[in-house]
Amino acid sequence: MSARPTDNLFVRYMKAFEDSTTHLGACAVCQAEEPCEAGTPVHERFAKLQDAYLARQKQQR
């Protein structure tokens, strides 16, 4: 049985999700829906990778 190839985009998307939710859980400013200076790039990276992953999924259908 061969191993399934790693989907690098998916892995990066899930890592960005983890980073975003971890930051959100620890940051009162971001919890108030106003991203802090440190959280803004974290949340933007997650959103960008999510858009890319979903666009690719839609294209493959």
PDB file of N, CA, C and O in Angstrom:
ATOM      1  N   MET A   1       0.844  -1.175   0.000  1.00  0.00           N
ATOM      2  CA  MET A   1       0.000   0.000   0.000  1.00  0.00           C
ATOM      3  C   MET A   1       0.890   1.240   0.000  1.00  0.00           C
ATOM      4  O   MET A   1       1.783   1.359   0.816  1.00  0.00           O
ATOM      5  N   SER A   2       0.648   2.146  -0.916  1.00  0.00           N
ATOM      6  CA  SER A   2       1.482   3.348  -1.000  1.00  0.00           C
ATOM      7  C   SER A   2       0.870   4.480  -0.178  1.00  0.00           C
ATOM      8  O   SER A   2      -0.345   4.555   0.000  1.00  0.00           O
ATOM      9  N   ALA A   3       1.719   5.328   0.295  1.00  0.00           N
ATOM     10  CA  ALA A   3       1.265   6.476   1.079  1.00  0.00           C
ATOM     11  C   ALA A   3       0.632   7.509   0.169  1.00  0.00           C
ATOM     12  O   ALA A   3       1.037   7.691  -0.973  1.00  0.00           O
ATOM     13  N   ARG A   4      -0.361   8.175   0.696  1.00  0.00           N
ATOM     14  CA  ARG A   4      -1.027   9.244  -0.043  1.00  0.00           C
ATOM     15  C   ARG A   4      -0.115  10.469  -0.074  1.00  0.00           C
ATOM     16  O   ARG A   4       0.458  10.845   0.952  1.00  0.00           O
ATOM     17  N   PRO A   5       0.022  11.102  -1.254  1.00  0.00           N
ATOM     18  CA  PRO A   5       0.884  12.286  -1.321  1.00  0.00           C
ATOM     19  C   PRO A   5       0.335  13.410  -0.426  1.00  0.00           C
ATOM     20  O   PRO A   5      -0.869  13.558  -0.275  1.00  0.00           O
ATOM     21  N   THR A   6       1.233  14.150   0.162  1.00  0.00           N
ATOM     22  CA  THR A   6       0.841  15.248   1.031  1.00  0.00           C
ATOM     23  C   THR A   6       0.304  16.411   0.206  1.00  0.00           C
ATOM     24  O   THR A   6       0.904  16.812  -0.785  1.00  0.00           O
ATOM     25  N   ASP A   7      -0.833  16.916   0.619  1.00  0.00           N
ATOM     26  CA  ASP A   7      -1.433  18.088  -0.019  1.00  0.00           C
ATOM     27  C   ASP A   7      -0.904  19.315   0.721  1.00  0.00           C
ATOM     28  O   ASP A   7      -1.408  19.689   1.775  1.00  0.00           O
ATOM     29  N   ASN A   8       0.143  19.921   0.173  1.00  0.00           N
ATOM     30  CA  ASN A   8       0.818  21.033   0.835  1.00  0.00           C
ATOM     31  C   ASN A   8      -0.124  22.210   1.106  1.00  0.00           C
ATOM     32  O   ASN A   8      -0.055  22.818   2.169  1.00  0.00           O
ATOM     33  N   LEU A   9      -1.005  22.534   0.170  1.00  0.00           N
ATOM     34  CA  LEU A   9      -1.937  23.640   0.377  1.00  0.00           C
ATOM     35  C   LEU A   9      -2.853  23.346   1.562  1.00  0.00           C
ATOM     36  O   LEU A   9      -3.074  24.195   2.419  1.00  0.00           O
ATOM     37  N   PHE A  10      -3.374  22.124   1.625  1.00  0.00           N
ATOM     38  CA  PHE A  10      -4.256  21.755   2.726  1.00  0.00           C
ATOM     39  C   PHE A  10      -3.519  21.821   4.064  1.00  0.00           C
ATOM     40  O   PHE A  10      -4.053  22.329   5.055  1.00  0.00           O
ATOM     41  N   VAL A  11      -2.294  21.330   4.097  1.00  0.00           N
ATOM     42  CA  VAL A  11      -1.498  21.347   5.330  1.00  0.00           C
ATOM     43  C   VAL A  11      -1.264  22.793   5.779  1.00  0.00           C
ATOM     44  O   VAL A  11      -1.430  23.123   6.959  1.00  0.00           O
ATOM     45  N   ARG A  12      -0.892  23.662   4.851  1.00  0.00           N
ATOM     46  CA  ARG A  12      -0.674  25.077   5.201  1.00  0.00           C
ATOM     47  C   ARG A  12      -1.972  25.740   5.654  1.00  0.00           C
ATOM     48  O   ARG A  12      -1.974  26.529   6.614  1.00  0.00           O
ATOM     49  N   TYR A  13      -3.086  25.414   5.010  1.00  0.00           N
ATOM     50  CA  TYR A  13      -4.401  25.947   5.372  1.00  0.00           C
ATOM     51  C   TYR A  13      -4.769  25.524   6.794  1.00  0.00           C
ATOM     52  O   TYR A  13      -5.193  26.348   7.613  1.00  0.00           O
ATOM     53  N   MET A  14      -4.575  24.249   7.119  1.00  0.00           N
ATOM     54  CA  MET A  14      -4.914  23.773   8.453  1.00  0.00           C
ATOM     55  C   MET A  14      -3.984  24.350   9.522  1.00  0.00           C
ATOM     56  O   MET A  14      -4.419  24.655  10.636  1.00  0.00           O
ATOM     57  N   LYS A  15      -2.711  24.549   9.194  1.00  0.00           N
ATOM     58  CA  LYS A  15      -1.779  25.177  10.131  1.00  0.00           C
ATOM     59  C   LYS A  15      -2.182  26.630  10.383  1.00  0.00           C
ATOM     60  O   LYS A  15      -2.156  27.115  11.516  1.00  0.00           O
ATOM     61  N   ALA A  16      -2.578  27.333   9.331  1.00  0.00           N
ATOM     62  CA  ALA A  16      -3.028  28.719   9.480  1.00  0.00           C
ATOM     63  C   ALA A  16      -4.302  28.786  10.317  1.00  0.00           C
ATOM     64  O   ALA A  16      -4.472  29.695  11.131  1.00  0.00           O
ATOM     65  N   PHE A  17      -5.200  27.811  10.122  1.00  0.00           N
ATOM     66  CA  PHE A  17      -6.419  27.742  10.940  1.00  0.00           C
ATOM     67  C   PHE A  17      -6.055  27.563  12.411  1.00  0.00           C
ATOM     68  O   PHE A  17      -6.574  28.266  13.283  1.00  0.00           O
ATOM     69  N   GLU A  18      -5.142  26.638  12.674  1.00  0.00           N
ATOM     70  CA  GLU A  18      -4.699  26.394  14.047  1.00  0.00           C
ATOM     71  C   GLU A  18      -4.078  27.657  14.656  1.00  0.00           C
ATOM     72  O   GLU A  18      -4.396  28.033  15.794  1.00  0.00           O
ATOM     73  N   ASP A  19      -3.209  28.323  13.906  1.00  0.00           N
ATOM     74  CA  ASP A  19      -2.566  29.549  14.394  1.00  0.00           C
ATOM     75  C   ASP A  19      -3.603  30.628  14.686  1.00  0.00           C
ATOM     76  O   ASP A  19      -3.530  31.321  15.705  1.00  0.00           O
ATOM     77  N   SER A  20      -4.569  30.769  13.794  1.00  0.00           N
ATOM     78  CA  SER A  20      -5.598  31.791  13.951  1.00  0.00           C
ATOM     79  C   SER A  20      -6.474  31.523  15.169  1.00  0.00           C
ATOM     80  O   SER A  20      -6.736  32.422  15.974  1.00  0.00           O
ATOM     81  N   THR A  21      -6.935  30.282  15.324  1.00  0.00           N
ATOM     82  CA  THR A  21      -7.793  29.967  16.463  1.00  0.00           C
ATOM     83  C   THR A  21      -7.034  30.021  17.783  1.00  0.00           C
ATOM     84  O   THR A  21      -7.600  30.437  18.796  1.00  0.00           O
ATOM     85  N   THR A  22      -5.764  29.622  17.773  1.00  0.00           N
ATOM     86  CA  THR A  22      -4.948  29.713  18.983  1.00  0.00           C
ATOM     87  C   THR A  22      -4.782  31.169  19.403  1.00  0.00           C
ATOM     88  O   THR A  22      -4.959  31.516  20.578  1.00  0.00           O
ATOM     89  N   HIS A  23      -4.467  32.030  18.430  1.00  0.00           N
ATOM     90  CA  HIS A  23      -4.314  33.451  18.740  1.00  0.00           C
ATOM     91  C   HIS A  23      -5.636  34.032  19.240  1.00  0.00           C
ATOM     92  O   HIS A  23      -5.667  34.748  20.236  1.00  0.00           O
ATOM     93  N   LEU A  24      -6.710  33.710  18.548  1.00  0.00           N
ATOM     94  CA  LEU A  24      -8.026  34.235  18.926  1.00  0.00           C
ATOM     95  C   LEU A  24      -8.386  33.843  20.356  1.00  0.00           C
ATOM     96  O   LEU A  24      -8.915  34.660  21.113  1.00  0.00           O
ATOM     97  N   GLY A  25      -8.083  32.618  20.727  1.00  0.00           N
ATOM     98  CA  GLY A  25      -8.394  32.148  22.072  1.00  0.00           C
ATOM     99  C   GLY A  25      -7.623  32.849  23.172  1.00  0.00           C
ATOM    100  O   GLY A  25      -8.068  32.887  24.318  1.00  0.00           O
ATOM    101  N   ALA A  26      -6.485  33.421  22.820  1.00  0.00           N
ATOM    102  CA  ALA A  26      -5.629  34.057  23.826  1.00  0.00           C
ATOM    103  C   ALA A  26      -5.647  35.584  23.764  1.00  0.00           C
ATOM    104  O   ALA A  26      -5.010  36.232  24.587  1.00  0.00           O
ATOM    105  N   CYS A  27      -6.372  36.159  22.815  1.00  0.00           N
ATOM    106  CA  CYS A  27      -6.304  37.608  22.604  1.00  0.00           C
ATOM    107  C   CYS A  27      -7.681  38.248  22.774  1.00  0.00           C
ATOM    108  O   CYS A  27      -8.576  38.060  21.951  1.00  0.00           O
ATOM    109  N   ALA A  28      -7.818  39.026  23.840  1.00  0.00           N
ATOM    110  CA  ALA A  28      -9.096  39.687  24.128  1.00  0.00           C
ATOM    111  C   ALA A  28      -9.481  40.678  23.035  1.00  0.00           C
ATOM    112  O   ALA A  28     -10.665  40.827  22.710  1.00  0.00           O
ATOM    113  N   VAL A  29      -8.509  41.353  22.461  1.00  0.00           N
ATOM    114  CA  VAL A  29      -8.787  42.332  21.404  1.00  0.00           C
ATOM    115  C   VAL A  29      -9.402  41.626  20.195  1.00  0.00           C
ATOM    116  O   VAL A  29     -10.426  42.050  19.665  1.00  0.00           O
ATOM    117  N   CYS A  30      -8.790  40.539  19.776  1.00  0.00           N
ATOM    118  CA  CYS A  30      -9.305  39.796  18.623  1.00  0.00           C
ATOM    119  C   CYS A  30     -10.660  39.164  18.925  1.00  0.00           C
ATOM    120  O   CYS A  30     -11.504  39.044  18.038  1.00  0.00           O
ATOM    121  N   GLN A  31     -10.895  38.794  20.176  1.00  0.00           N
ATOM    122  CA  GLN A  31     -12.186  38.229  20.558  1.00  0.00           C
ATOM    123  C   GLN A  31     -13.296  39.261  20.421  1.00  0.00           C
ATOM    124  O   GLN A  31     -14.457  38.904  20.242  1.00  0.00           O
ATOM    125  N   ALA A  32     -12.935  40.531  20.491  1.00  0.00           N
ATOM    126  CA  ALA A  32     -13.913  41.609  20.327  1.00  0.00           C
ATOM    127  C   ALA A  32     -14.099  41.958  18.850  1.00  0.00           C
ATOM    128  O   ALA A  32     -14.667  42.996  18.526  1.00  0.00           O
ATOM    129  N   GLU A  33     -13.608  41.078  17.964  1.00  0.00           N
ATOM    130  CA  GLU A  33     -13.737  41.218  16.518  1.00  0.00           C
ATOM    131  C   GLU A  33     -13.021  42.444  15.955  1.00  0.00           C
ATOM    132  O   GLU A  33     -13.422  43.018  14.959  1.00  0.00           O
ATOM    133  N   GLU A  34     -11.949  42.843  16.633  1.00  0.00           N
ATOM    134  CA  GLU A  34     -11.085  43.908  16.155  1.00  0.00           C
ATOM    135  C   GLU A  34      -9.655  43.388  16.228  1.00  0.00           C
ATOM    136  O   GLU A  34      -8.994  43.555  17.240  1.00  0.00           O
ATOM    137  N   PRO A  35      -9.181  42.713  15.158  1.00  0.00           N
ATOM    138  CA  PRO A  35      -7.858  42.094  15.220  1.00  0.00           C
ATOM    139  C   PRO A  35      -6.761  43.053  15.701  1.00  0.00           C
ATOM    140  O   PRO A  35      -6.705  44.210  15.284  1.00  0.00           O
ATOM    141  N   CYS A  36      -5.942  42.538  16.584  1.00  0.00           N
ATOM    142  CA  CYS A  36      -4.825  43.322  17.096  1.00  0.00           C
ATOM    143  C   CYS A  36      -3.709  43.356  16.052  1.00  0.00           C
ATOM    144  O   CYS A  36      -3.773  42.679  15.029  1.00  0.00           O
ATOM    145  N   GLU A  37      -2.684  44.119  16.338  1.00  0.00           N
ATOM    146  CA  GLU A  37      -1.562  44.265  15.404  1.00  0.00           C
ATOM    147  C   GLU A  37      -0.880  42.917  15.131  1.00  0.00           C
ATOM    148  O   GLU A  37      -0.517  42.621  13.999  1.00  0.00           O
ATOM    149  N   ALA A  38      -0.733  42.111  16.158  1.00  0.00           N
ATOM    150  CA  ALA A  38      -0.098  40.798  15.979  1.00  0.00           C
ATOM    151  C   ALA A  38      -1.051  39.806  15.320  1.00  0.00           C
ATOM    152  O   ALA A  38      -0.627  38.934  14.562  1.00  0.00           O
ATOM    153  N   GLY A  39      -2.328  39.927  15.580  1.00  0.00           N
ATOM    154  CA  GLY A  39      -3.305  38.978  15.049  1.00  0.00           C
ATOM    155  C   GLY A  39      -3.687  39.215  13.609  1.00  0.00           C
ATOM    156  O   GLY A  39      -4.045  38.264  12.895  1.00  0.00           O
ATOM    157  N   THR A  40      -3.611  40.447  13.149  1.00  0.00           N
ATOM    158  CA  THR A  40      -4.033  40.761  11.782  1.00  0.00           C
ATOM    159  C   THR A  40      -3.336  39.890  10.736  1.00  0.00           C
ATOM    160  O   THR A  40      -4.020  39.256   9.927  1.00  0.00           O
ATOM    161  N   PRO A  41      -2.012  39.785  10.718  1.00  0.00           N
ATOM    162  CA  PRO A  41      -1.389  38.930   9.699  1.00  0.00           C
ATOM    163  C   PRO A  41      -1.720  37.445   9.872  1.00  0.00           C
ATOM    164  O   PRO A  41      -1.815  36.717   8.886  1.00  0.00           O
ATOM    165  N   VAL A  42      -1.930  37.013  11.098  1.00  0.00           N
ATOM    166  CA  VAL A  42      -2.279  35.618  11.354  1.00  0.00           C
ATOM    167  C   VAL A  42      -3.638  35.304  10.737  1.00  0.00           C
ATOM    168  O   VAL A  42      -3.809  34.308  10.019  1.00  0.00           O
ATOM    169  N   HIS A  43      -4.614  36.170  11.014  1.00  0.00           N
ATOM    170  CA  HIS A  43      -5.965  35.966  10.499  1.00  0.00           C
ATOM    171  C   HIS A  43      -6.023  36.160   8.980  1.00  0.00           C
ATOM    172  O   HIS A  43      -6.748  35.437   8.285  1.00  0.00           O
ATOM    173  N   GLU A  44      -5.257  37.096   8.465  1.00  0.00           N
ATOM    174  CA  GLU A  44      -5.224  37.322   7.011  1.00  0.00           C
ATOM    175  C   GLU A  44      -4.623  36.128   6.278  1.00  0.00           C
ATOM    176  O   GLU A  44      -5.102  35.750   5.209  1.00  0.00           O
ATOM    177  N   ARG A  45      -3.578  35.536   6.845  1.00  0.00           N
ATOM    178  CA  ARG A  45      -2.971  34.350   6.224  1.00  0.00           C
ATOM    179  C   ARG A  45      -3.980  33.206   6.176  1.00  0.00           C
ATOM    180  O   ARG A  45      -4.112  32.523   5.166  1.00  0.00           O
ATOM    181  N   PHE A  46      -4.695  33.004   7.268  1.00  0.00           N
ATOM    182  CA  PHE A  46      -5.713  31.957   7.285  1.00  0.00           C
ATOM    183  C   PHE A  46      -6.769  32.230   6.209  1.00  0.00           C
ATOM    184  O   PHE A  46      -7.122  31.319   5.442  1.00  0.00           O
ATOM    185  N   ALA A  47      -7.259  33.441   6.128  1.00  0.00           N
ATOM    186  CA  ALA A  47      -8.299  33.772   5.143  1.00  0.00           C
ATOM    187  C   ALA A  47      -7.792  33.571   3.715  1.00  0.00           C
ATOM    188  O   ALA A  47      -8.507  33.023   2.859  1.00  0.00           O
ATOM    189  N   LYS A  48      -6.561  33.974   3.460  1.00  0.00           N
ATOM    190  CA  LYS A  48      -5.983  33.827   2.126  1.00  0.00           C
ATOM    191  C   LYS A  48      -5.838  32.354   1.743  1.00  0.00           C
ATOM    192  O   LYS A  48      -6.199  31.952   0.628  1.00  0.00           O
ATOM    193  N   LEU A  49      -5.335  31.545   2.658  1.00  0.00           N
ATOM    194  CA  LEU A  49      -5.177  30.121   2.372  1.00  0.00           C
ATOM    195  C   LEU A  49      -6.525  29.411   2.268  1.00  0.00           C
ATOM    196  O   LEU A  49      -6.698  28.509   1.444  1.00  0.00           O
ATOM    197  N   GLN A  50      -7.480  29.836   3.069  1.00  0.00           N
ATOM    198  CA  GLN A  50      -8.821  29.251   2.971  1.00  0.00           C
ATOM    199  C   GLN A  50      -9.427  29.545   1.602  1.00  0.00           C
ATOM    200  O   GLN A  50      -9.986  28.652   0.958  1.00  0.00           O
ATOM    201  N   ASP A  51      -9.308  30.787   1.155  1.00  0.00           N
ATOM    202  CA  ASP A  51      -9.818  31.154  -0.175  1.00  0.00           C
ATOM    203  C   ASP A  51      -9.153  30.332  -1.265  1.00  0.00           C
ATOM    204  O   ASP A  51      -9.821  29.841  -2.185  1.00  0.00           O
ATOM    205  N   ALA A  52      -7.841  30.168  -1.181  1.00  0.00           N
ATOM    206  CA  ALA A  52      -7.105  29.401  -2.195  1.00  0.00           C
ATOM    207  C   ALA A  52      -7.530  27.940  -2.186  1.00  0.00           C
ATOM    208  O   ALA A  52      -7.739  27.338  -3.249  1.00  0.00           O
ATOM    209  N   TYR A  53      -7.667  27.365  -1.009  1.00  0.00           N
ATOM    210  CA  TYR A  53      -8.051  25.957  -0.915  1.00  0.00           C
ATOM    211  C   TYR A  53      -9.470  25.748  -1.442  1.00  0.00           C
ATOM    212  O   TYR A  53      -9.719  24.825  -2.221  1.00  0.00           O
ATOM    213  N   LEU A  54     -10.398  26.604  -1.044  1.00  0.00           N
ATOM    214  CA  LEU A  54     -11.777  26.453  -1.494  1.00  0.00           C
ATOM    215  C   LEU A  54     -11.912  26.685  -3.001  1.00  0.00           C
ATOM    216  O   LEU A  54     -12.689  25.996  -3.670  1.00  0.00           O
ATOM    217  N   ALA A  55     -11.143  27.618  -3.533  1.00  0.00           N
ATOM    218  CA  ALA A  55     -11.168  27.861  -4.977  1.00  0.00           C
ATOM    219  C   ALA A  55     -10.666  26.626  -5.725  1.00  0.00           C
ATOM    220  O   ALA A  55     -11.232  26.243  -6.761  1.00  0.00           O
ATOM    221  N   ARG A  56      -9.618  26.016  -5.202  1.00  0.00           N
ATOM    222  CA  ARG A  56      -9.099  24.807  -5.843  1.00  0.00           C
ATOM    223  C   ARG A  56     -10.114  23.670  -5.759  1.00  0.00           C
ATOM    224  O   ARG A  56     -10.328  22.944  -6.727  1.00  0.00           O
ATOM    225  N   GLN A  57     -10.767  23.533  -4.618  1.00  0.00           N
ATOM    226  CA  GLN A  57     -11.788  22.496  -4.470  1.00  0.00           C
ATOM    227  C   GLN A  57     -12.926  22.709  -5.477  1.00  0.00           C
ATOM    228  O   GLN A  57     -13.405  21.764  -6.086  1.00  0.00           O
ATOM    229  N   LYS A  58     -13.335  23.942  -5.624  1.00  0.00           N
ATOM    230  CA  LYS A  58     -14.431  24.271  -6.544  1.00  0.00           C
ATOM    231  C   LYS A  58     -14.006  23.967  -7.991  1.00  0.00           C
ATOM    232  O   LYS A  58     -14.783  23.444  -8.783  1.00  0.00           O
ATOM    233  N   GLN A  59     -12.774  24.267  -8.320  1.00  0.00           N
ATOM    234  CA  GLN A  59     -12.246  24.045  -9.666  1.00  0.00           C
ATOM    235  C   GLN A  59     -12.182  22.551  -9.988  1.00  0.00           C
ATOM    236  O   GLN A  59     -12.378  22.150 -11.129  1.00  0.00           O
ATOM    237  N   GLN A  60     -11.923  21.731  -8.986  1.00  0.00           N
ATOM    238  CA  GLN A  60     -11.783  20.296  -9.199  1.00  0.00           C
ATOM    239  C   GLN A  60     -13.128  19.583  -9.353  1.00  0.00           C
ATOM    240  O   GLN A  60     -13.169  18.444  -9.739  1.00  0.00           O
ATOM    241  N   ARG A  61     -14.208  20.256  -9.054  1.00  0.00           N
ATOM    242  CA  ARG A  61     -15.540  19.628  -9.165  1.00  0.00           C
ATOM    243  C   ARG A  61     -16.015  19.585 -10.567  1.00  0.00           C
ATOM    244  O   ARG A  61     -15.766  20.096 -11.484  1.00  0.00           O
TER     245      ARG A  61
END
